[in-house]
Amino acid sequence: MPQTEQLFVITASNLDAQRHIEKSIANSIDPALCTQHFDSSVLEDVRQKSADGKFYAWGAVPGERNQPNWDSMQAGDCVLVYQVKHYTYWTRVISKHRNAAFAEALWKRDPEGRTWEFMYFLQPPVPLQCPAQSVTDVLPGQYMGFTPITADRVQRIVSQYGSIEKFIEARLQGSETYLLLRSNEGSGW
């Protein structure tokens, strides 16, 4: 039986994390930087699998919860970005690599001297602007760090929507507020 796709949430609400989003999620990564830190066969594989042929990535610092979460992540898994109580992007994992040198070159080091070496390349992220509170019937309303969504929640999503991607399209991508403006001219008002 094939493994069920998973859903992960990455948090990026503090200032450093927001800068990291700009460097490697909102914008693609400079291919020259990637070339300095990865074998050409790895980069060619990512480039071929990427919908736009560019490089996007995220990572996690070594930690008690982060390493097992990263270990369980597989190519094709879905990732939601959570920033200041909103889902701001969604994407899929292309491949994962433990690469401290690349992480340090891209994102530097945190105040404790760690870098986001449990990294993974991603499909071009799709922007969202969905308040987390609007989907608390399905997902948690807040997160602390790199979080896998539990298998029972994923199963409920798949049962109700058909797939994680269809859930995202139905509940997260279509969440913008639209105003309909109309003229009262000629209406007698």
mmCIF file of N, CA, C and O in Angstrom, residues 31-78:
data_model
loop_
_atom_site.group_PDB
_atom_site.id
_atom_site.type_symbol
_atom_site.label_atom_id
_atom_site.label_comp_id
_atom_site.label_asym_id
_atom_site.label_seq_id
_atom_site.Cartn_x
_atom_site.Cartn_y
_atom_site.Cartn_z
ATOM 1 N N PRO A 31 20.832 30.403 -8.330
ATOM 2 C CA PRO A 31 21.399 29.102 -8.706
ATOM 3 C C PRO A 31 22.898 28.984 -8.403
ATOM 4 O O PRO A 31 23.385 27.898 -8.097
ATOM 5 N N ALA A 32 23.632 30.093 -8.477
ATOM 6 C CA ALA A 32 25.074 30.056 -8.198
ATOM 7 C C ALA A 32 25.338 29.623 -6.757
ATOM 8 O O ALA A 32 26.284 28.876 -6.491
ATOM 9 N N LEU A 33 24.492 30.051 -5.824
ATOM 10 C CA LEU A 33 24.640 29.636 -4.429
ATOM 11 C C LEU A 33 24.390 28.135 -4.299
ATOM 12 O O LEU A 33 25.129 27.432 -3.607
ATOM 13 N N CYS A 34 23.370 27.660 -4.979
ATOM 14 C CA CYS A 34 23.068 26.226 -4.947
ATOM 15 C C CYS A 34 24.226 25.422 -5.525
ATOM 16 O O CYS A 34 24.615 24.390 -4.958
ATOM 17 N N THR A 35 24.796 25.893 -6.621
ATOM 18 C CA THR A 35 25.900 25.198 -7.286
ATOM 19 C C THR A 35 27.119 25.065 -6.377
ATOM 20 O O THR A 35 27.844 24.067 -6.450
ATOM 21 N N GLN A 36 27.327 26.038 -5.514
ATOM 22 C CA GLN A 36 28.467 25.998 -4.588
ATOM 23 C C GLN A 36 28.320 24.913 -3.524
ATOM 24 O O GLN A 36 29.309 24.496 -2.937
ATOM 25 N N HIS A 37 27.100 24.468 -3.260
ATOM 26 C CA HIS A 37 26.861 23.598 -2.106
ATOM 27 C C HIS A 37 26.204 22.250 -2.418
ATOM 28 O O HIS A 37 25.995 21.455 -1.503
ATOM 29 N N PHE A 38 25.870 22.018 -3.686
ATOM 30 C CA PHE A 38 25.230 20.756 -4.050
ATOM 31 C C PHE A 38 25.870 20.179 -5.294
ATOM 32 O O PHE A 38 26.314 20.912 -6.186
ATOM 33 N N ASP A 39 25.854 18.876 -5.386
ATOM 34 C CA ASP A 39 26.305 18.161 -6.570
ATOM 35 C C ASP A 39 25.403 18.536 -7.742
ATOM 36 O O ASP A 39 24.182 18.715 -7.566
ATOM 37 N N SER A 40 25.968 18.621 -8.922
ATOM 38 C CA SER A 40 25.190 19.023 -10.099
ATOM 39 C C SER A 40 24.030 18.065 -10.378
ATOM 40 O O SER A 40 22.976 18.495 -10.854
ATOM 41 N N SER A 41 24.185 16.781 -10.057
ATOM 42 C CA SER A 41 23.088 15.833 -10.309
ATOM 43 C C SER A 41 21.892 16.120 -9.406
ATOM 44 O O SER A 41 20.740 15.964 -9.828
ATOM 45 N N VAL A 42 22.145 16.550 -8.165
ATOM 46 C CA VAL A 42 21.056 16.923 -7.248
ATOM 47 C C VAL A 42 20.307 18.126 -7.806
ATOM 48 O O VAL A 42 19.073 18.146 -7.880
ATOM 49 N N LEU A 43 21.050 19.133 -8.220
ATOM 50 C CA LEU A 43 20.417 20.358 -8.719
ATOM 51 C C LEU A 43 19.680 20.125 -10.031
ATOM 52 O O LEU A 43 18.608 20.697 -10.244
ATOM 53 N N GLU A 44 20.217 19.290 -10.883
ATOM 54 C CA GLU A 44 19.524 18.988 -12.141
ATOM 55 C C GLU A 44 18.210 18.268 -11.853
ATOM 56 O O GLU A 44 17.185 18.551 -12.481
ATOM 57 N N ASP A 45 18.218 17.352 -10.901
ATOM 58 C CA ASP A 45 17.002 16.641 -10.514
ATOM 59 C C ASP A 45 15.956 17.622 -9.979
ATOM 60 O O ASP A 45 14.787 17.572 -10.369
ATOM 61 N N VAL A 46 16.370 18.544 -9.099
ATOM 62 C CA VAL A 46 15.446 19.541 -8.556
ATOM 63 C C VAL A 46 14.927 20.439 -9.678
ATOM 64 O O VAL A 46 13.720 20.691 -9.770
ATOM 65 N N ARG A 47 15.816 20.908 -10.540
ATOM 66 C CA ARG A 47 15.427 21.798 -11.637
ATOM 67 C C ARG A 47 14.396 21.115 -12.546
ATOM 68 O O ARG A 47 13.408 21.734 -12.943
ATOM 69 N N GLN A 48 14.617 19.830 -12.851
ATOM 70 C CA GLN A 48 13.687 19.105 -13.723
ATOM 71 C C GLN A 48 12.333 18.880 -13.064
ATOM 72 O O GLN A 48 11.300 18.916 -13.736
ATOM 73 N N LYS A 49 12.332 18.666 -11.763
ATOM 74 C CA LYS A 49 11.065 18.407 -11.055
ATOM 75 C C LYS A 49 10.322 19.688 -10.690
ATOM 76 O O LYS A 49 9.113 19.664 -10.465
ATOM 77 N N SER A 50 11.020 20.807 -10.622
ATOM 78 C CA SER A 50 10.402 22.084 -10.255
ATOM 79 C C SER A 50 9.518 22.574 -11.394
ATOM 80 O O SER A 50 9.916 22.558 -12.559
ATOM 81 N N ALA A 51 8.331 23.028 -11.058
ATOM 82 C CA ALA A 51 7.378 23.499 -12.070
ATOM 83 C C ALA A 51 7.908 24.687 -12.868
ATOM 84 O O ALA A 51 7.524 24.880 -14.013
ATOM 85 N N ASP A 52 8.809 25.488 -12.271
ATOM 86 C CA ASP A 52 9.365 26.632 -13.012
ATOM 87 C C ASP A 52 10.880 26.536 -13.211
ATOM 88 O O ASP A 52 11.504 27.479 -13.698
ATOM 89 N N GLY A 53 11.478 25.406 -12.820
ATOM 90 C CA GLY A 53 12.912 25.213 -13.024
ATOM 91 C C GLY A 53 13.800 26.015 -12.091
ATOM 92 O O GLY A 53 15.010 26.065 -12.278
ATOM 93 N N LYS A 54 13.203 26.632 -11.074
ATOM 94 C CA LYS A 54 13.966 27.456 -10.128
ATOM 95 C C LYS A 54 14.083 26.737 -8.788
ATOM 96 O O LYS A 54 13.447 25.712 -8.563
ATOM 97 N N PHE A 55 14.883 27.325 -7.890
ATOM 98 C CA PHE A 55 15.153 26.716 -6.591
ATOM 99 C C PHE A 55 14.477 27.496 -5.469
ATOM 100 O O PHE A 55 14.687 28.708 -5.329
ATOM 101 N N TYR A 56 13.683 26.776 -4.677
ATOM 102 C CA TYR A 56 13.047 27.302 -3.471
ATOM 103 C C TYR A 56 13.363 26.298 -2.372
ATOM 104 O O TYR A 56 13.436 25.099 -2.627
ATOM 105 N N ALA A 57 13.529 26.774 -1.144
ATOM 106 C CA ALA A 57 13.896 25.841 -0.073
ATOM 107 C C ALA A 57 13.484 26.377 1.283
ATOM 108 O O ALA A 57 13.228 27.567 1.467
ATOM 109 N N TRP A 58 13.445 25.459 2.234
ATOM 110 C CA TRP A 58 13.236 25.792 3.644
ATOM 111 C C TRP A 58 14.053 24.804 4.448
ATOM 112 O O TRP A 58 14.533 23.797 3.922
ATOM 113 N N GLY A 59 14.228 25.087 5.728
ATOM 114 C CA GLY A 59 14.994 24.186 6.560
ATOM 115 C C GLY A 59 14.595 24.294 8.020
ATOM 116 O O GLY A 59 13.841 25.175 8.410
ATOM 117 N N ALA A 60 15.131 23.384 8.807
ATOM 118 C CA ALA A 60 14.890 23.348 10.250
ATOM 119 C C ALA A 60 16.231 23.179 10.957
ATOM 120 O O ALA A 60 17.123 22.494 10.455
ATOM 121 N N VAL A 61 16.344 23.807 12.125
ATOM 122 C CA VAL A 61 17.552 23.635 12.931
ATOM 123 C C VAL A 61 17.491 22.268 13.615
ATOM 124 O O VAL A 61 16.412 21.727 13.852
ATOM 125 N N PRO A 62 18.653 21.690 13.924
ATOM 126 C CA PRO A 62 18.633 20.427 14.670
ATOM 127 C C PRO A 62 17.901 20.624 15.997
ATOM 128 O O PRO A 62 18.056 21.654 16.658
ATOM 129 N N GLY A 63 17.106 19.676 16.352
ATOM 130 C CA GLY A 63 16.353 19.760 17.596
ATOM 131 C C GLY A 63 15.587 18.485 17.855
ATOM 132 O O GLY A 63 15.411 17.649 16.957
ATOM 133 N N GLU A 64 15.092 18.365 19.064
ATOM 134 C CA GLU A 64 14.404 17.150 19.508
ATOM 135 C C GLU A 64 13.220 16.785 18.617
ATOM 136 O O GLU A 64 12.999 15.629 18.304
ATOM 137 N N ARG A 65 12.440 17.779 18.218
ATOM 138 C CA ARG A 65 11.262 17.508 17.372
ATOM 139 C C ARG A 65 11.577 17.659 15.888
ATOM 140 O O ARG A 65 10.985 16.985 15.050
ATOM 141 N N ASN A 66 12.477 18.583 15.547
ATOM 142 C CA ASN A 66 12.711 18.876 14.130
ATOM 143 C C ASN A 66 13.297 17.703 13.348
ATOM 144 O O ASN A 66 12.878 17.445 12.229
ATOM 145 N N GLN A 67 14.270 17.009 13.916
ATOM 146 C CA GLN A 67 14.889 15.927 13.151
ATOM 147 C C GLN A 67 13.899 14.799 12.847
ATOM 148 O O GLN A 67 13.806 14.378 11.693
ATOM 149 N N PRO A 68 13.124 14.304 13.820
ATOM 150 C CA PRO A 68 12.145 13.256 13.469
ATOM 151 C C PRO A 68 11.092 13.745 12.464
ATOM 152 O O PRO A 68 10.664 12.979 11.594
ATOM 153 N N ASN A 69 10.691 15.010 12.577
ATOM 154 C CA ASN A 69 9.729 15.555 11.617
ATOM 155 C C ASN A 69 10.334 15.563 10.219
ATOM 156 O O ASN A 69 9.699 15.157 9.242
ATOM 157 N N TRP A 70 11.576 16.037 10.126
ATOM 158 C CA TRP A 70 12.277 16.082 8.842
ATOM 159 C C TRP A 70 12.507 14.667 8.305
ATOM 160 O O TRP A 70 12.341 14.413 7.118
ATOM 161 N N ASP A 71 12.894 13.748 9.186
ATOM 162 C CA ASP A 71 13.124 12.362 8.770
ATOM 163 C C ASP A 71 11.873 11.760 8.136
ATOM 164 O O ASP A 71 11.967 10.985 7.189
ATOM 165 N N SER A 72 10.700 12.109 8.643
ATOM 166 C CA SER A 72 9.454 11.527 8.128
ATOM 167 C C SER A 72 8.967 12.196 6.841
ATOM 168 O O SER A 72 8.127 11.642 6.134
ATOM 169 N N MET A 73 9.486 13.365 6.526
ATOM 170 C CA MET A 73 9.072 14.107 5.335
ATOM 171 C C MET A 73 9.545 13.385 4.074
ATOM 172 O O MET A 73 10.659 12.876 4.024
ATOM 173 N N GLN A 74 8.664 13.354 3.062
ATOM 174 C CA GLN A 74 8.969 12.685 1.799
ATOM 175 C C GLN A 74 8.688 13.613 0.619
ATOM 176 O O GLN A 74 7.874 14.533 0.718
ATOM 177 N N ALA A 75 9.336 13.323 -0.491
ATOM 178 C CA ALA A 75 9.042 14.054 -1.723
ATOM 179 C C ALA A 75 7.549 13.945 -2.011
ATOM 180 O O ALA A 75 6.949 12.881 -1.851
ATOM 181 N N GLY A 76 6.946 15.055 -2.403
ATOM 182 C CA GLY A 76 5.513 15.090 -2.707
ATOM 183 C C GLY A 76 4.649 15.544 -1.550
ATOM 184 O O GLY A 76 3.487 15.900 -1.747
ATOM 185 N N ASP A 77 5.194 15.550 -0.329
ATOM 186 C CA ASP A 77 4.405 16.017 0.819
ATOM 187 C C ASP A 77 4.081 17.502 0.668
ATOM 188 O O ASP A 77 4.853 18.272 0.085
ATOM 189 N N CYS A 78 2.943 17.894 1.208
ATOM 190 C CA CYS A 78 2.501 19.291 1.166
ATOM 191 C C CYS A 78 3.050 20.061 2.361
ATOM 192 O O CYS A 78 3.184 19.510 3.455
#
